[in-house]
Amino acid sequence: MNRKTIDFSKFSSIRIGPIVDVALIENDVVPEGHTIVGSANNLLVSPTPPPLMLLSKEYDFIRLGEDGLHIGAATAGGRVVSFCKKHDIAHFEYLSKLPGTLGGMIKMNAGLKEFEIFNHLIALRTQSGWKRKEEIEFGYRKTSIHEVVFEALFEAQEGYSVERYELFNQMRSNQPHEPSAGSCFKNPPGDYAGRLIEAVGLKGMRIGEMAFSEVHANFLVNYGGGVFEDAITLIREAQARVKRAFDIDLQCEIVIL
Ligand SMILES: Cc1cc2nc3c(=O)[nH]c(=O)nc-3n(C[C@H](O)[C@H](O)[C@H](O)COP(=O)(O)OP(=O)(O)OC[C@H]3O[C@@H](n4cnc5c(N)ncnc54)[C@H](O)[C@@H]3O)c2cc1C
């Protein structure tokens, strides 16, 4: 099995993590006991992660077929948007502002407000074959997928929209520019994680080079050279304070490995 050396302090969007030898998935051969990573936009990798694996370039493709749009799980969201613009396909405009690969987006049911990756999904292919959307449980930033996703099939409806693309760009304007892994916590039902973090006095709270952003409290940002331990301390502190003050269990949206 081929391997690739990855420095997670450079590869991950939050710029934290060790240098690790990662197994490469080729020809649908998935090594036992390994955790899949996409492009690490939603990950916080510890100094001692479990064995990791990555999809090879063969899973980076987009193909328009009779049955819909086939997208490989290693394909970046930006590439999907460019393809859809060129072929006048609707409903993928929001991916331009959602960093990651299709596999990571499907596992997380990533999205922006009511626009989620499962909305126009037809089926996906995993280690155990093709599964229709109806066979998968999914909700806000969660799915019942516990296998490696190789590719997915989507509805290919006509009508790429420049207006929607612009709207999504505007929706991003309140995000900090420092490295982060996106939203740190999921929004609890009927509330906002950012509001709760601010209410318990943690907006802008900094430990070492890590902080809950001044711009948006639910973004755990790295001011440069931040470390895993400081990130975890801030996460645990927010969970403890919000539990004490509001009796709400804040759940991490960031995946900790
Ligand atoms: C600045 C910023 C803004 C963001 N904004 C948003 C937002 O608005 N909405 C939103 O939903 N997310 C947002 N995110 C989070 C991130 O964009 C998404 O979670 C994205 O889906 C991560 O994709 P990835 O390839 O980087 O996955 P990773 O971070 O590498 O992995 C995420 C999870 O997916 C699993 N996974 C990865 N590939 C596969 C595969 N092939 N098969 C099965 N499981 C797999 C991993 O095991 C892990 O559990 C943001 C992140 C950043 C940095």
PDB file of C-alpha atoms and ligand atoms in Angstrom:
ATOM      1  CA  MET A   1       0.000   0.000   0.000  1.00  0.00           C
ATOM      2  CA  ASN A   2       1.397   3.407  -0.981  1.00  0.00           C
ATOM      3  CA  ARG A   3       1.811   6.018   1.719  1.00  0.00           C
ATOM      4  CA  LYS A   4       2.114   9.801   1.839  1.00  0.00           C
ATOM      5  CA  THR A   5       3.771  11.967   4.490  1.00  0.00           C
ATOM      6  CA  ILE A   6       1.520  14.781   5.680  1.00  0.00           C
ATOM      7  CA  ASP A   7       2.459  17.675   7.950  1.00  0.00           C
ATOM      8  CA  PHE A   8      -0.876  18.540   9.574  1.00  0.00           C
ATOM      9  CA  SER A   9       0.513  21.855  10.842  1.00  0.00           C
ATOM     10  CA  LYS A  10       0.513  22.884   7.168  1.00  0.00           C
ATOM     11  CA  PHE A  11      -2.150  20.618   5.611  1.00  0.00           C
ATOM     12  CA  SER A  12      -4.996  21.251   8.079  1.00  0.00           C
ATOM     13  CA  SER A  13      -6.952  24.498   7.855  1.00  0.00           C
ATOM     14  CA  ILE A  14      -6.374  25.187  11.581  1.00  0.00           C
ATOM     15  CA  ARG A  15      -2.616  24.633  11.111  1.00  0.00           C
ATOM     16  CA  ILE A  16      -2.192  22.205  13.995  1.00  0.00           C
ATOM     17  CA  GLY A  17      -0.921  18.635  14.078  1.00  0.00           C
ATOM     18  CA  PRO A  18       2.047  16.315  13.708  1.00  0.00           C
ATOM     19  CA  ILE A  19       3.871  14.956  10.660  1.00  0.00           C
ATOM     20  CA  VAL A  20       2.264  11.589   9.907  1.00  0.00           C
ATOM     21  CA  ASP A  21       2.635   8.799   7.363  1.00  0.00           C
ATOM     22  CA  VAL A  22      -0.830   8.312   5.891  1.00  0.00           C
ATOM     23  CA  ALA A  23      -2.013   5.249   3.896  1.00  0.00           C
ATOM     24  CA  LEU A  24      -3.293   5.989   0.365  1.00  0.00           C
ATOM     25  CA  ILE A  25      -6.528   4.343  -0.782  1.00  0.00           C
ATOM     26  CA  GLU A  26      -6.204   3.080  -4.356  1.00  0.00           C
ATOM     27  CA  ASN A  27      -8.516   0.761  -6.339  1.00  0.00           C
ATOM     28  CA  ASP A  28     -11.066   0.776  -3.482  1.00  0.00           C
ATOM     29  CA  VAL A  29      -8.662  -1.062  -1.140  1.00  0.00           C
ATOM     30  CA  VAL A  30      -9.269   0.301   2.379  1.00  0.00           C
ATOM     31  CA  PRO A  31      -6.745  -0.628   5.095  1.00  0.00           C
ATOM     32  CA  GLU A  32      -8.190  -2.001   8.359  1.00  0.00           C
ATOM     33  CA  GLY A  33      -8.320   0.170  11.476  1.00  0.00           C
ATOM     34  CA  HIS A  34      -7.559   3.492   9.751  1.00  0.00           C
ATOM     35  CA  THR A  35      -9.475   6.798   9.968  1.00  0.00           C
ATOM     36  CA  ILE A  36     -10.160   8.641   6.712  1.00  0.00           C
ATOM     37  CA  VAL A  37      -9.161  12.278   6.288  1.00  0.00           C
ATOM     38  CA  GLY A  38     -10.287  14.554   3.464  1.00  0.00           C
ATOM     39  CA  SER A  39      -8.569  17.933   3.227  1.00  0.00           C
ATOM     40  CA  ALA A  40      -8.634  18.484   7.016  1.00  0.00           C
ATOM     41  CA  ASN A  41     -10.852  21.583   7.063  1.00  0.00           C
ATOM     42  CA  ASN A  42     -12.902  20.245   9.922  1.00  0.00           C
ATOM     43  CA  LEU A  43     -10.203  18.411  11.871  1.00  0.00           C
ATOM     44  CA  LEU A  44      -8.170  18.995  15.010  1.00  0.00           C
ATOM     45  CA  VAL A  45      -5.363  16.438  14.879  1.00  0.00           C
ATOM     46  CA  SER A  46      -3.687  15.537  18.184  1.00  0.00           C
ATOM     47  CA  PRO A  47       0.025  14.735  18.590  1.00  0.00           C
ATOM     48  CA  THR A  48      -0.998  11.030  18.724  1.00  0.00           C
ATOM     49  CA  PRO A  49      -3.709  10.454  16.100  1.00  0.00           C
ATOM     50  CA  PRO A  50      -5.024   6.995  15.140  1.00  0.00           C
ATOM     51  CA  PRO A  51      -3.661   5.444  11.897  1.00  0.00           C
ATOM     52  CA  LEU A  52      -4.880   7.665   9.052  1.00  0.00           C
ATOM     53  CA  MET A  53      -5.747   7.155   5.380  1.00  0.00           C
ATOM     54  CA  LEU A  54      -6.416   9.412   2.398  1.00  0.00           C
ATOM     55  CA  LEU A  55      -8.101   8.902  -0.981  1.00  0.00           C
ATOM     56  CA  SER A  56      -5.692   8.909  -3.935  1.00  0.00           C
ATOM     57  CA  LYS A  57      -6.098  11.203  -6.973  1.00  0.00           C
ATOM     58  CA  GLU A  58      -8.189   8.567  -8.783  1.00  0.00           C
ATOM     59  CA  TYR A  59     -11.136   9.765  -6.635  1.00  0.00           C
ATOM     60  CA  ASP A  60     -10.760  13.360  -7.824  1.00  0.00           C
ATOM     61  CA  PHE A  61     -13.200  13.522 -10.777  1.00  0.00           C
ATOM     62  CA  ILE A  62     -16.515  14.944 -12.020  1.00  0.00           C
ATOM     63  CA  ARG A  63     -18.528  13.320 -14.774  1.00  0.00           C
ATOM     64  CA  LEU A  64     -21.928  14.242 -16.169  1.00  0.00           C
ATOM     65  CA  GLY A  65     -23.821  11.025 -16.991  1.00  0.00           C
ATOM     66  CA  GLU A  66     -27.352  10.088 -18.097  1.00  0.00           C
ATOM     67  CA  ASP A  67     -28.246   9.364 -14.460  1.00  0.00           C
ATOM     68  CA  GLY A  68     -26.837  12.595 -13.001  1.00  0.00           C
ATOM     69  CA  LEU A  69     -23.621  14.140 -11.780  1.00  0.00           C
ATOM     70  CA  HIS A  70     -20.941  11.697 -10.560  1.00  0.00           C
ATOM     71  CA  ILE A  71     -18.388  13.309  -8.244  1.00  0.00           C
ATOM     72  CA  GLY A  72     -15.353  11.547  -6.736  1.00  0.00           C
ATOM     73  CA  ALA A  73     -15.001  11.922  -2.962  1.00  0.00           C
ATOM     74  CA  ALA A  74     -11.520  13.478  -3.243  1.00  0.00           C
ATOM     75  CA  THR A  75     -12.856  16.329  -5.402  1.00  0.00           C
ATOM     76  CA  ALA A  76     -12.615  19.814  -3.889  1.00  0.00           C
ATOM     77  CA  GLY A  77     -15.790  21.911  -3.579  1.00  0.00           C
ATOM     78  CA  GLY A  78     -14.284  24.717  -5.680  1.00  0.00           C
ATOM     79  CA  ARG A  79     -13.793  22.338  -8.594  1.00  0.00           C
ATOM     80  CA  VAL A  80     -17.438  21.249  -8.348  1.00  0.00           C
ATOM     81  CA  VAL A  81     -18.600  24.887  -8.545  1.00  0.00           C
ATOM     82  CA  SER A  82     -16.419  25.585 -11.615  1.00  0.00           C
ATOM     83  CA  PHE A  83     -17.795  22.490 -13.344  1.00  0.00           C
ATOM     84  CA  CYS A  84     -21.390  23.451 -12.534  1.00  0.00           C
ATOM     85  CA  LYS A  85     -20.870  26.994 -13.785  1.00  0.00           C
ATOM     86  CA  LYS A  86     -19.443  25.694 -17.054  1.00  0.00           C
ATOM     87  CA  HIS A  87     -22.254  23.149 -17.538  1.00  0.00           C
ATOM     88  CA  ASP A  88     -25.060  25.381 -16.151  1.00  0.00           C
ATOM     89  CA  ILE A  89     -25.950  23.052 -13.241  1.00  0.00           C
ATOM     90  CA  ALA A  90     -27.893  24.365 -10.223  1.00  0.00           C
ATOM     91  CA  HIS A  91     -27.581  23.898  -6.436  1.00  0.00           C
ATOM     92  CA  PHE A  92     -23.822  23.668  -5.869  1.00  0.00           C
ATOM     93  CA  GLU A  93     -23.020  27.410  -5.824  1.00  0.00           C
ATOM     94  CA  TYR A  94     -22.598  27.458  -2.013  1.00  0.00           C
ATOM     95  CA  LEU A  95     -19.685  25.016  -2.186  1.00  0.00           C
ATOM     96  CA  SER A  96     -17.480  27.875  -3.396  1.00  0.00           C
ATOM     97  CA  LYS A  97     -17.268  29.070   0.206  1.00  0.00           C
ATOM     98  CA  LEU A  98     -17.141  25.692   1.887  1.00  0.00           C
ATOM     99  CA  PRO A  99     -13.568  24.406   2.038  1.00  0.00           C
ATOM    100  CA  GLY A 100     -13.149  20.655   1.755  1.00  0.00           C
ATOM    101  CA  THR A 101     -13.526  17.571  -0.377  1.00  0.00           C
ATOM    102  CA  LEU A 102     -16.803  15.914  -1.310  1.00  0.00           C
ATOM    103  CA  GLY A 103     -16.133  12.946   1.035  1.00  0.00           C
ATOM    104  CA  GLY A 104     -15.752  15.224   4.062  1.00  0.00           C
ATOM    105  CA  MET A 105     -18.805  17.229   3.054  1.00  0.00           C
ATOM    106  CA  ILE A 106     -20.966  14.130   2.752  1.00  0.00           C
ATOM    107  CA  LYS A 107     -19.816  12.629   6.052  1.00  0.00           C
ATOM    108  CA  MET A 108     -20.556  15.955   7.817  1.00  0.00           C
ATOM    109  CA  ASN A 109     -23.653  16.782   5.719  1.00  0.00           C
ATOM    110  CA  ALA A 110     -21.905  20.115   5.314  1.00  0.00           C
ATOM    111  CA  GLY A 111     -23.873  23.151   4.268  1.00  0.00           C
ATOM    112  CA  LEU A 112     -24.861  26.754   4.652  1.00  0.00           C
ATOM    113  CA  LYS A 113     -28.183  27.412   6.373  1.00  0.00           C
ATOM    114  CA  GLU A 114     -30.842  25.379   4.501  1.00  0.00           C
ATOM    115  CA  PHE A 115     -28.427  24.467   1.692  1.00  0.00           C
ATOM    116  CA  GLU A 116     -26.918  21.081   2.570  1.00  0.00           C
ATOM    117  CA  ILE A 117     -24.971  18.558   0.537  1.00  0.00           C
ATOM    118  CA  PHE A 118     -27.665  15.892   1.063  1.00  0.00           C
ATOM    119  CA  ASN A 119     -30.371  18.096  -0.548  1.00  0.00           C
ATOM    120  CA  HIS A 120     -29.681  16.926  -4.102  1.00  0.00           C
ATOM    121  CA  LEU A 121     -27.880  13.657  -3.399  1.00  0.00           C
ATOM    122  CA  ILE A 122     -29.224  10.542  -5.139  1.00  0.00           C
ATOM    123  CA  ALA A 123     -26.809   7.841  -3.995  1.00  0.00           C
ATOM    124  CA  LEU A 124     -23.262   7.211  -2.883  1.00  0.00           C
ATOM    125  CA  ARG A 125     -20.698   4.476  -3.314  1.00  0.00           C
ATOM    126  CA  THR A 126     -18.808   3.120  -0.302  1.00  0.00           C
ATOM    127  CA  GLN A 127     -16.801   0.005   0.516  1.00  0.00           C
ATOM    128  CA  SER A 128     -20.048  -1.976   0.673  1.00  0.00           C
ATOM    129  CA  GLY A 129     -21.352  -0.762  -2.696  1.00  0.00           C
ATOM    130  CA  TRP A 130     -23.940   1.787  -3.824  1.00  0.00           C
ATOM    131  CA  LYS A 131     -26.417   3.099  -1.256  1.00  0.00           C
ATOM    132  CA  ARG A 132     -29.420   5.240  -2.082  1.00  0.00           C
ATOM    133  CA  LYS A 133     -29.985   8.399  -0.054  1.00  0.00           C
ATOM    134  CA  GLU A 134     -33.076   6.807   1.572  1.00  0.00           C
ATOM    135  CA  GLU A 135     -30.830   4.168   3.178  1.00  0.00           C
ATOM    136  CA  ILE A 136     -28.752   6.794   5.006  1.00  0.00           C
ATOM    137  CA  GLU A 137     -29.719   8.751   8.116  1.00  0.00           C
ATOM    138  CA  PHE A 138     -28.728  12.393   8.050  1.00  0.00           C
ATOM    139  CA  GLY A 139     -29.399  15.645   9.878  1.00  0.00           C
ATOM    140  CA  TYR A 140     -27.716  18.905  10.820  1.00  0.00           C
ATOM    141  CA  ARG A 141     -23.968  18.238  10.404  1.00  0.00           C
ATOM    142  CA  LYS A 142     -24.372  14.503  10.979  1.00  0.00           C
ATOM    143  CA  THR A 143     -24.877  11.281   9.038  1.00  0.00           C
ATOM    144  CA  SER A 144     -24.949   7.565   9.764  1.00  0.00           C
ATOM    145  CA  ILE A 145     -21.973   7.000   7.419  1.00  0.00           C
ATOM    146  CA  HIS A 146     -19.181   4.989   9.023  1.00  0.00           C
ATOM    147  CA  GLU A 147     -17.454   3.825   5.875  1.00  0.00           C
ATOM    148  CA  VAL A 148     -15.198   5.448   3.325  1.00  0.00           C
ATOM    149  CA  VAL A 149     -17.190   7.256   0.650  1.00  0.00           C
ATOM    150  CA  PHE A 150     -15.619   6.789  -2.810  1.00  0.00           C
ATOM    151  CA  GLU A 151     -18.017   8.786  -4.962  1.00  0.00           C
ATOM    152  CA  ALA A 152     -21.527  10.214  -5.034  1.00  0.00           C
ATOM    153  CA  LEU A 153     -24.288  10.749  -7.568  1.00  0.00           C
ATOM    154  CA  PHE A 154     -26.299  13.990  -7.561  1.00  0.00           C
ATOM    155  CA  GLU A 155     -29.284  15.392  -9.444  1.00  0.00           C
ATOM    156  CA  ALA A 156     -28.025  17.496 -12.337  1.00  0.00           C
ATOM    157  CA  GLN A 157     -30.684  20.202 -12.629  1.00  0.00           C
ATOM    158  CA  GLU A 158     -30.209  23.046 -15.055  1.00  0.00           C
ATOM    159  CA  GLY A 159     -29.643  26.617 -13.852  1.00  0.00           C
ATOM    160  CA  TYR A 160     -26.359  27.746 -12.304  1.00  0.00           C
ATOM    161  CA  SER A 161     -27.161  30.993 -10.462  1.00  0.00           C
ATOM    162  CA  VAL A 162     -24.715  33.898 -10.214  1.00  0.00           C
ATOM    163  CA  GLU A 163     -27.127  35.558  -7.725  1.00  0.00           C
ATOM    164  CA  ARG A 164     -26.974  32.581  -5.354  1.00  0.00           C
ATOM    165  CA  TYR A 165     -23.181  32.511  -5.699  1.00  0.00           C
ATOM    166  CA  GLU A 166     -23.027  36.200  -4.686  1.00  0.00           C
ATOM    167  CA  LEU A 167     -25.458  35.618  -1.806  1.00  0.00           C
ATOM    168  CA  PHE A 168     -23.238  32.859  -0.374  1.00  0.00           C
ATOM    169  CA  ASN A 169     -20.197  35.122  -0.667  1.00  0.00           C
ATOM    170  CA  GLN A 170     -22.009  37.749   1.426  1.00  0.00           C
ATOM    171  CA  MET A 171     -23.033  35.171   4.033  1.00  0.00           C
ATOM    172  CA  ARG A 172     -19.323  34.526   4.658  1.00  0.00           C
ATOM    173  CA  SER A 173     -18.410  38.119   5.336  1.00  0.00           C
ATOM    174  CA  ASN A 174     -18.608  37.721   9.157  1.00  0.00           C
ATOM    175  CA  GLN A 175     -15.938  35.021   9.333  1.00  0.00           C
ATOM    176  CA  PRO A 176     -12.473  35.554  10.766  1.00  0.00           C
ATOM    177  CA  HIS A 177      -9.493  35.367   8.416  1.00  0.00           C
ATOM    178  CA  GLU A 178      -7.122  33.519  10.752  1.00  0.00           C
ATOM    179  CA  PRO A 179      -6.696  29.742  10.334  1.00  0.00           C
ATOM    180  CA  SER A 180      -9.581  27.764  11.854  1.00  0.00           C
ATOM    181  CA  ALA A 181     -11.512  24.544  11.305  1.00  0.00           C
ATOM    182  CA  GLY A 182     -14.801  26.347  10.661  1.00  0.00           C
ATOM    183  CA  SER A 183     -17.437  26.383  13.384  1.00  0.00           C
ATOM    184  CA  CYS A 184     -16.045  24.850  16.554  1.00  0.00           C
ATOM    185  CA  PHE A 185     -19.399  23.698  17.998  1.00  0.00           C
ATOM    186  CA  LYS A 186     -22.722  22.724  16.444  1.00  0.00           C
ATOM    187  CA  ASN A 187     -25.557  25.154  17.113  1.00  0.00           C
ATOM    188  CA  PRO A 188     -27.792  23.607  19.789  1.00  0.00           C
ATOM    189  CA  PRO A 189     -31.497  23.410  18.829  1.00  0.00           C
ATOM    190  CA  GLY A 190     -33.025  26.902  18.807  1.00  0.00           C
ATOM    191  CA  ASP A 191     -29.809  28.671  19.778  1.00  0.00           C
ATOM    192  CA  TYR A 192     -26.371  29.657  18.485  1.00  0.00           C
ATOM    193  CA  ALA A 193     -23.092  28.305  19.807  1.00  0.00           C
ATOM    194  CA  GLY A 194     -21.474  31.699  19.147  1.00  0.00           C
ATOM    195  CA  ARG A 195     -24.066  33.482  21.290  1.00  0.00           C
ATOM    196  CA  LEU A 196     -23.549  31.028  24.166  1.00  0.00           C
ATOM    197  CA  ILE A 197     -19.753  31.311  24.045  1.00  0.00           C
ATOM    198  CA  GLU A 198     -20.068  35.088  24.116  1.00  0.00           C
ATOM    199  CA  ALA A 199     -22.604  34.934  26.985  1.00  0.00           C
ATOM    200  CA  VAL A 200     -20.163  32.998  29.191  1.00  0.00           C
ATOM    201  CA  GLY A 201     -17.424  35.543  28.534  1.00  0.00           C
ATOM    202  CA  LEU A 202     -15.245  33.526  26.183  1.00  0.00           C
ATOM    203  CA  LYS A 203     -15.450  35.642  23.023  1.00  0.00           C
ATOM    204  CA  GLY A 204     -11.867  36.696  22.339  1.00  0.00           C
ATOM    205  CA  MET A 205     -10.519  34.427  25.106  1.00  0.00           C
ATOM    206  CA  ARG A 206      -6.961  33.472  24.207  1.00  0.00           C
ATOM    207  CA  ILE A 207      -4.662  30.745  25.503  1.00  0.00           C
ATOM    208  CA  GLY A 208      -1.214  30.782  23.930  1.00  0.00           C
ATOM    209  CA  GLU A 209      -1.811  31.364  20.234  1.00  0.00           C
ATOM    210  CA  MET A 210      -5.340  29.874  20.197  1.00  0.00           C
ATOM    211  CA  ALA A 211      -8.509  31.907  20.797  1.00  0.00           C
ATOM    212  CA  PHE A 212     -12.251  32.107  20.332  1.00  0.00           C
ATOM    213  CA  SER A 213     -12.314  34.787  17.646  1.00  0.00           C
ATOM    214  CA  GLU A 214     -13.235  38.410  18.389  1.00  0.00           C
ATOM    215  CA  VAL A 215     -15.014  38.414  15.009  1.00  0.00           C
ATOM    216  CA  HIS A 216     -17.168  35.308  15.547  1.00  0.00           C
ATOM    217  CA  ALA A 217     -16.988  33.545  18.921  1.00  0.00           C
ATOM    218  CA  ASN A 218     -17.709  30.063  17.507  1.00  0.00           C
ATOM    219  CA  PHE A 219     -14.488  30.131  15.485  1.00  0.00           C
ATOM    220  CA  LEU A 220     -11.468  28.720  17.295  1.00  0.00           C
ATOM    221  CA  VAL A 221      -8.611  30.525  15.566  1.00  0.00           C
ATOM    222  CA  ASN A 222      -4.869  30.051  15.412  1.00  0.00           C
ATOM    223  CA  TYR A 223      -2.810  33.262  15.565  1.00  0.00           C
ATOM    224  CA  GLY A 224       0.287  31.338  14.452  1.00  0.00           C
ATOM    225  CA  GLY A 225       2.002  28.328  16.005  1.00  0.00           C
ATOM    226  CA  GLY A 226      -1.016  27.425  18.167  1.00  0.00           C
ATOM    227  CA  VAL A 227      -0.945  23.965  19.749  1.00  0.00           C
ATOM    228  CA  PHE A 228      -3.434  21.124  20.261  1.00  0.00           C
ATOM    229  CA  GLU A 229      -3.362  21.350  24.086  1.00  0.00           C
ATOM    230  CA  ASP A 230      -4.421  25.019  24.086  1.00  0.00           C
ATOM    231  CA  ALA A 231      -7.190  24.313  21.567  1.00  0.00           C
ATOM    232  CA  ILE A 232      -8.543  21.479  23.715  1.00  0.00           C
ATOM    233  CA  THR A 233      -8.351  23.571  26.906  1.00  0.00           C
ATOM    234  CA  LEU A 234     -10.481  26.280  25.266  1.00  0.00           C
ATOM    235  CA  ILE A 235     -12.987  23.735  23.945  1.00  0.00           C
ATOM    236  CA  ARG A 236     -13.382  22.073  27.367  1.00  0.00           C
ATOM    237  CA  GLU A 237     -13.668  25.454  29.100  1.00  0.00           C
ATOM    238  CA  ALA A 238     -16.465  26.557  26.759  1.00  0.00           C
ATOM    239  CA  GLN A 239     -18.331  23.276  27.245  1.00  0.00           C
ATOM    240  CA  ALA A 240     -18.016  23.490  31.057  1.00  0.00           C
ATOM    241  CA  ARG A 241     -19.102  27.141  31.280  1.00  0.00           C
ATOM    242  CA  VAL A 242     -22.073  26.727  28.910  1.00  0.00           C
ATOM    243  CA  LYS A 243     -23.179  23.623  30.805  1.00  0.00           C
ATOM    244  CA  ARG A 244     -22.990  25.507  34.130  1.00  0.00           C
ATOM    245  CA  ALA A 245     -24.734  28.627  32.894  1.00  0.00           C
ATOM    246  CA  PHE A 246     -27.385  27.176  30.548  1.00  0.00           C
ATOM    247  CA  ASP A 247     -27.410  23.409  31.186  1.00  0.00           C
ATOM    248  CA  ILE A 248     -26.628  22.915  27.461  1.00  0.00           C
ATOM    249  CA  ASP A 249     -24.117  20.322  26.228  1.00  0.00           C
ATOM    250  CA  LEU A 250     -22.166  21.990  23.432  1.00  0.00           C
ATOM    251  CA  GLN A 251     -21.218  19.364  20.869  1.00  0.00           C
ATOM    252  CA  CYS A 252     -18.049  19.742  18.824  1.00  0.00           C
ATOM    253  CA  GLU A 253     -18.553  20.208  15.112  1.00  0.00           C
ATOM    254  CA  ILE A 254     -14.774  19.964  14.742  1.00  0.00           C
ATOM    255  CA  VAL A 255     -13.672  16.322  14.535  1.00  0.00           C
ATOM    256  CA  ILE A 256     -10.894  15.611  17.042  1.00  0.00           C
ATOM    257  CA  LEU A 257      -8.451  12.844  16.057  1.00  0.00           C
TER     258      LEU A 257
HETATM  259  C1  LIG B   1     -13.122  28.771   7.208  1.00  0.00           C
HETATM  260  C2  LIG B   1     -14.013  27.562   7.259  1.00  0.00           C
HETATM  261  C3  LIG B   1     -15.386  27.723   7.081  1.00  0.00           C
HETATM  262  C4  LIG B   1     -16.255  26.608   7.138  1.00  0.00           C
HETATM  263  N1  LIG B   1     -17.585  26.799   6.959  1.00  0.00           N
HETATM  264  C5  LIG B   1     -18.423  25.749   6.978  1.00  0.00           C
HETATM  265  C6  LIG B   1     -19.834  25.913   6.760  1.00  0.00           C
HETATM  266  O1  LIG B   1     -20.331  26.992   6.547  1.00  0.00           O
HETATM  267  N2  LIG B   1     -20.610  24.801   6.781  1.00  0.00           N
HETATM  268  C7  LIG B   1     -20.114  23.551   7.007  1.00  0.00           C
HETATM  269  O2  LIG B   1     -20.876  22.582   6.984  1.00  0.00           O
HETATM  270  N3  LIG B   1     -18.781  23.366   7.232  1.00  0.00           N
HETATM  271  C8  LIG B   1     -17.920  24.420   7.210  1.00  0.00           C
HETATM  272  N4  LIG B   1     -16.588  24.235   7.431  1.00  0.00           N
HETATM  273  C9  LIG B   1     -16.083  22.877   7.712  1.00  0.00           C
HETATM  274  C10 LIG B   1     -15.625  22.129   6.461  1.00  0.00           C
HETATM  275  O3  LIG B   1     -15.617  22.977   5.357  1.00  0.00           O
HETATM  276  C11 LIG B   1     -16.542  20.946   6.147  1.00  0.00           C
HETATM  277  O4  LIG B   1     -16.757  20.123   7.272  1.00  0.00           O
HETATM  278  C12 LIG B   1     -15.988  20.055   5.031  1.00  0.00           C
HETATM  279  O5  LIG B   1     -16.960  19.126   4.715  1.00  0.00           O
HETATM  280  C13 LIG B   1     -14.714  19.326   5.430  1.00  0.00           C
HETATM  281  O6  LIG B   1     -14.228  18.579   4.327  1.00  0.00           O
HETATM  282  P1  LIG B   1     -12.771  17.918   4.389  1.00  0.00           P
HETATM  283  O7  LIG B   1     -12.526  17.207   3.104  1.00  0.00           O
HETATM  284  O8  LIG B   1     -11.762  18.948   4.746  1.00  0.00           O
HETATM  285  O9  LIG B   1     -12.969  16.852   5.544  1.00  0.00           O
HETATM  286  P2  LIG B   1     -12.034  16.530   6.849  1.00  0.00           P
HETATM  287  O10 LIG B   1     -11.994  17.760   7.681  1.00  0.00           O
HETATM  288  O11 LIG B   1     -10.726  16.003   6.388  1.00  0.00           O
HETATM  289  O12 LIG B   1     -12.881  15.401   7.527  1.00  0.00           O
HETATM  290  C14 LIG B   1     -14.123  15.692   8.129  1.00  0.00           C
HETATM  291  C15 LIG B   1     -14.826  14.378   8.480  1.00  0.00           C
HETATM  292  O13 LIG B   1     -15.179  13.691   7.292  1.00  0.00           O
HETATM  293  C16 LIG B   1     -14.639  12.387   7.273  1.00  0.00           C
HETATM  294  N5  LIG B   1     -14.289  12.072   5.888  1.00  0.00           N
HETATM  295  C17 LIG B   1     -13.430  12.737   5.068  1.00  0.00           C
HETATM  296  N6  LIG B   1     -13.399  12.147   3.852  1.00  0.00           N
HETATM  297  C18 LIG B   1     -14.243  11.092   3.892  1.00  0.00           C
HETATM  298  C19 LIG B   1     -14.635  10.082   2.950  1.00  0.00           C
HETATM  299  N7  LIG B   1     -14.146  10.037   1.717  1.00  0.00           N
HETATM  300  N8  LIG B   1     -15.515   9.146   3.345  1.00  0.00           N
HETATM  301  C20 LIG B   1     -16.036   9.149   4.618  1.00  0.00           C
HETATM  302  N9  LIG B   1     -15.710  10.072   5.547  1.00  0.00           N
HETATM  303  C21 LIG B   1     -14.815  11.039   5.191  1.00  0.00           C
HETATM  304  C22 LIG B   1     -13.448  12.448   8.228  1.00  0.00           C
HETATM  305  O14 LIG B   1     -13.155  11.167   8.779  1.00  0.00           O
HETATM  306  C23 LIG B   1     -13.963  13.408   9.290  1.00  0.00           C
HETATM  307  O15 LIG B   1     -14.807  12.726  10.187  1.00  0.00           O
HETATM  308  C24 LIG B   1     -15.713  25.326   7.360  1.00  0.00           C
HETATM  309  C25 LIG B   1     -14.317  25.162   7.531  1.00  0.00           C
HETATM  310  C26 LIG B   1     -13.476  26.258   7.473  1.00  0.00           C
HETATM  311  C27 LIG B   1     -11.998  26.058   7.643  1.00  0.00           C
END
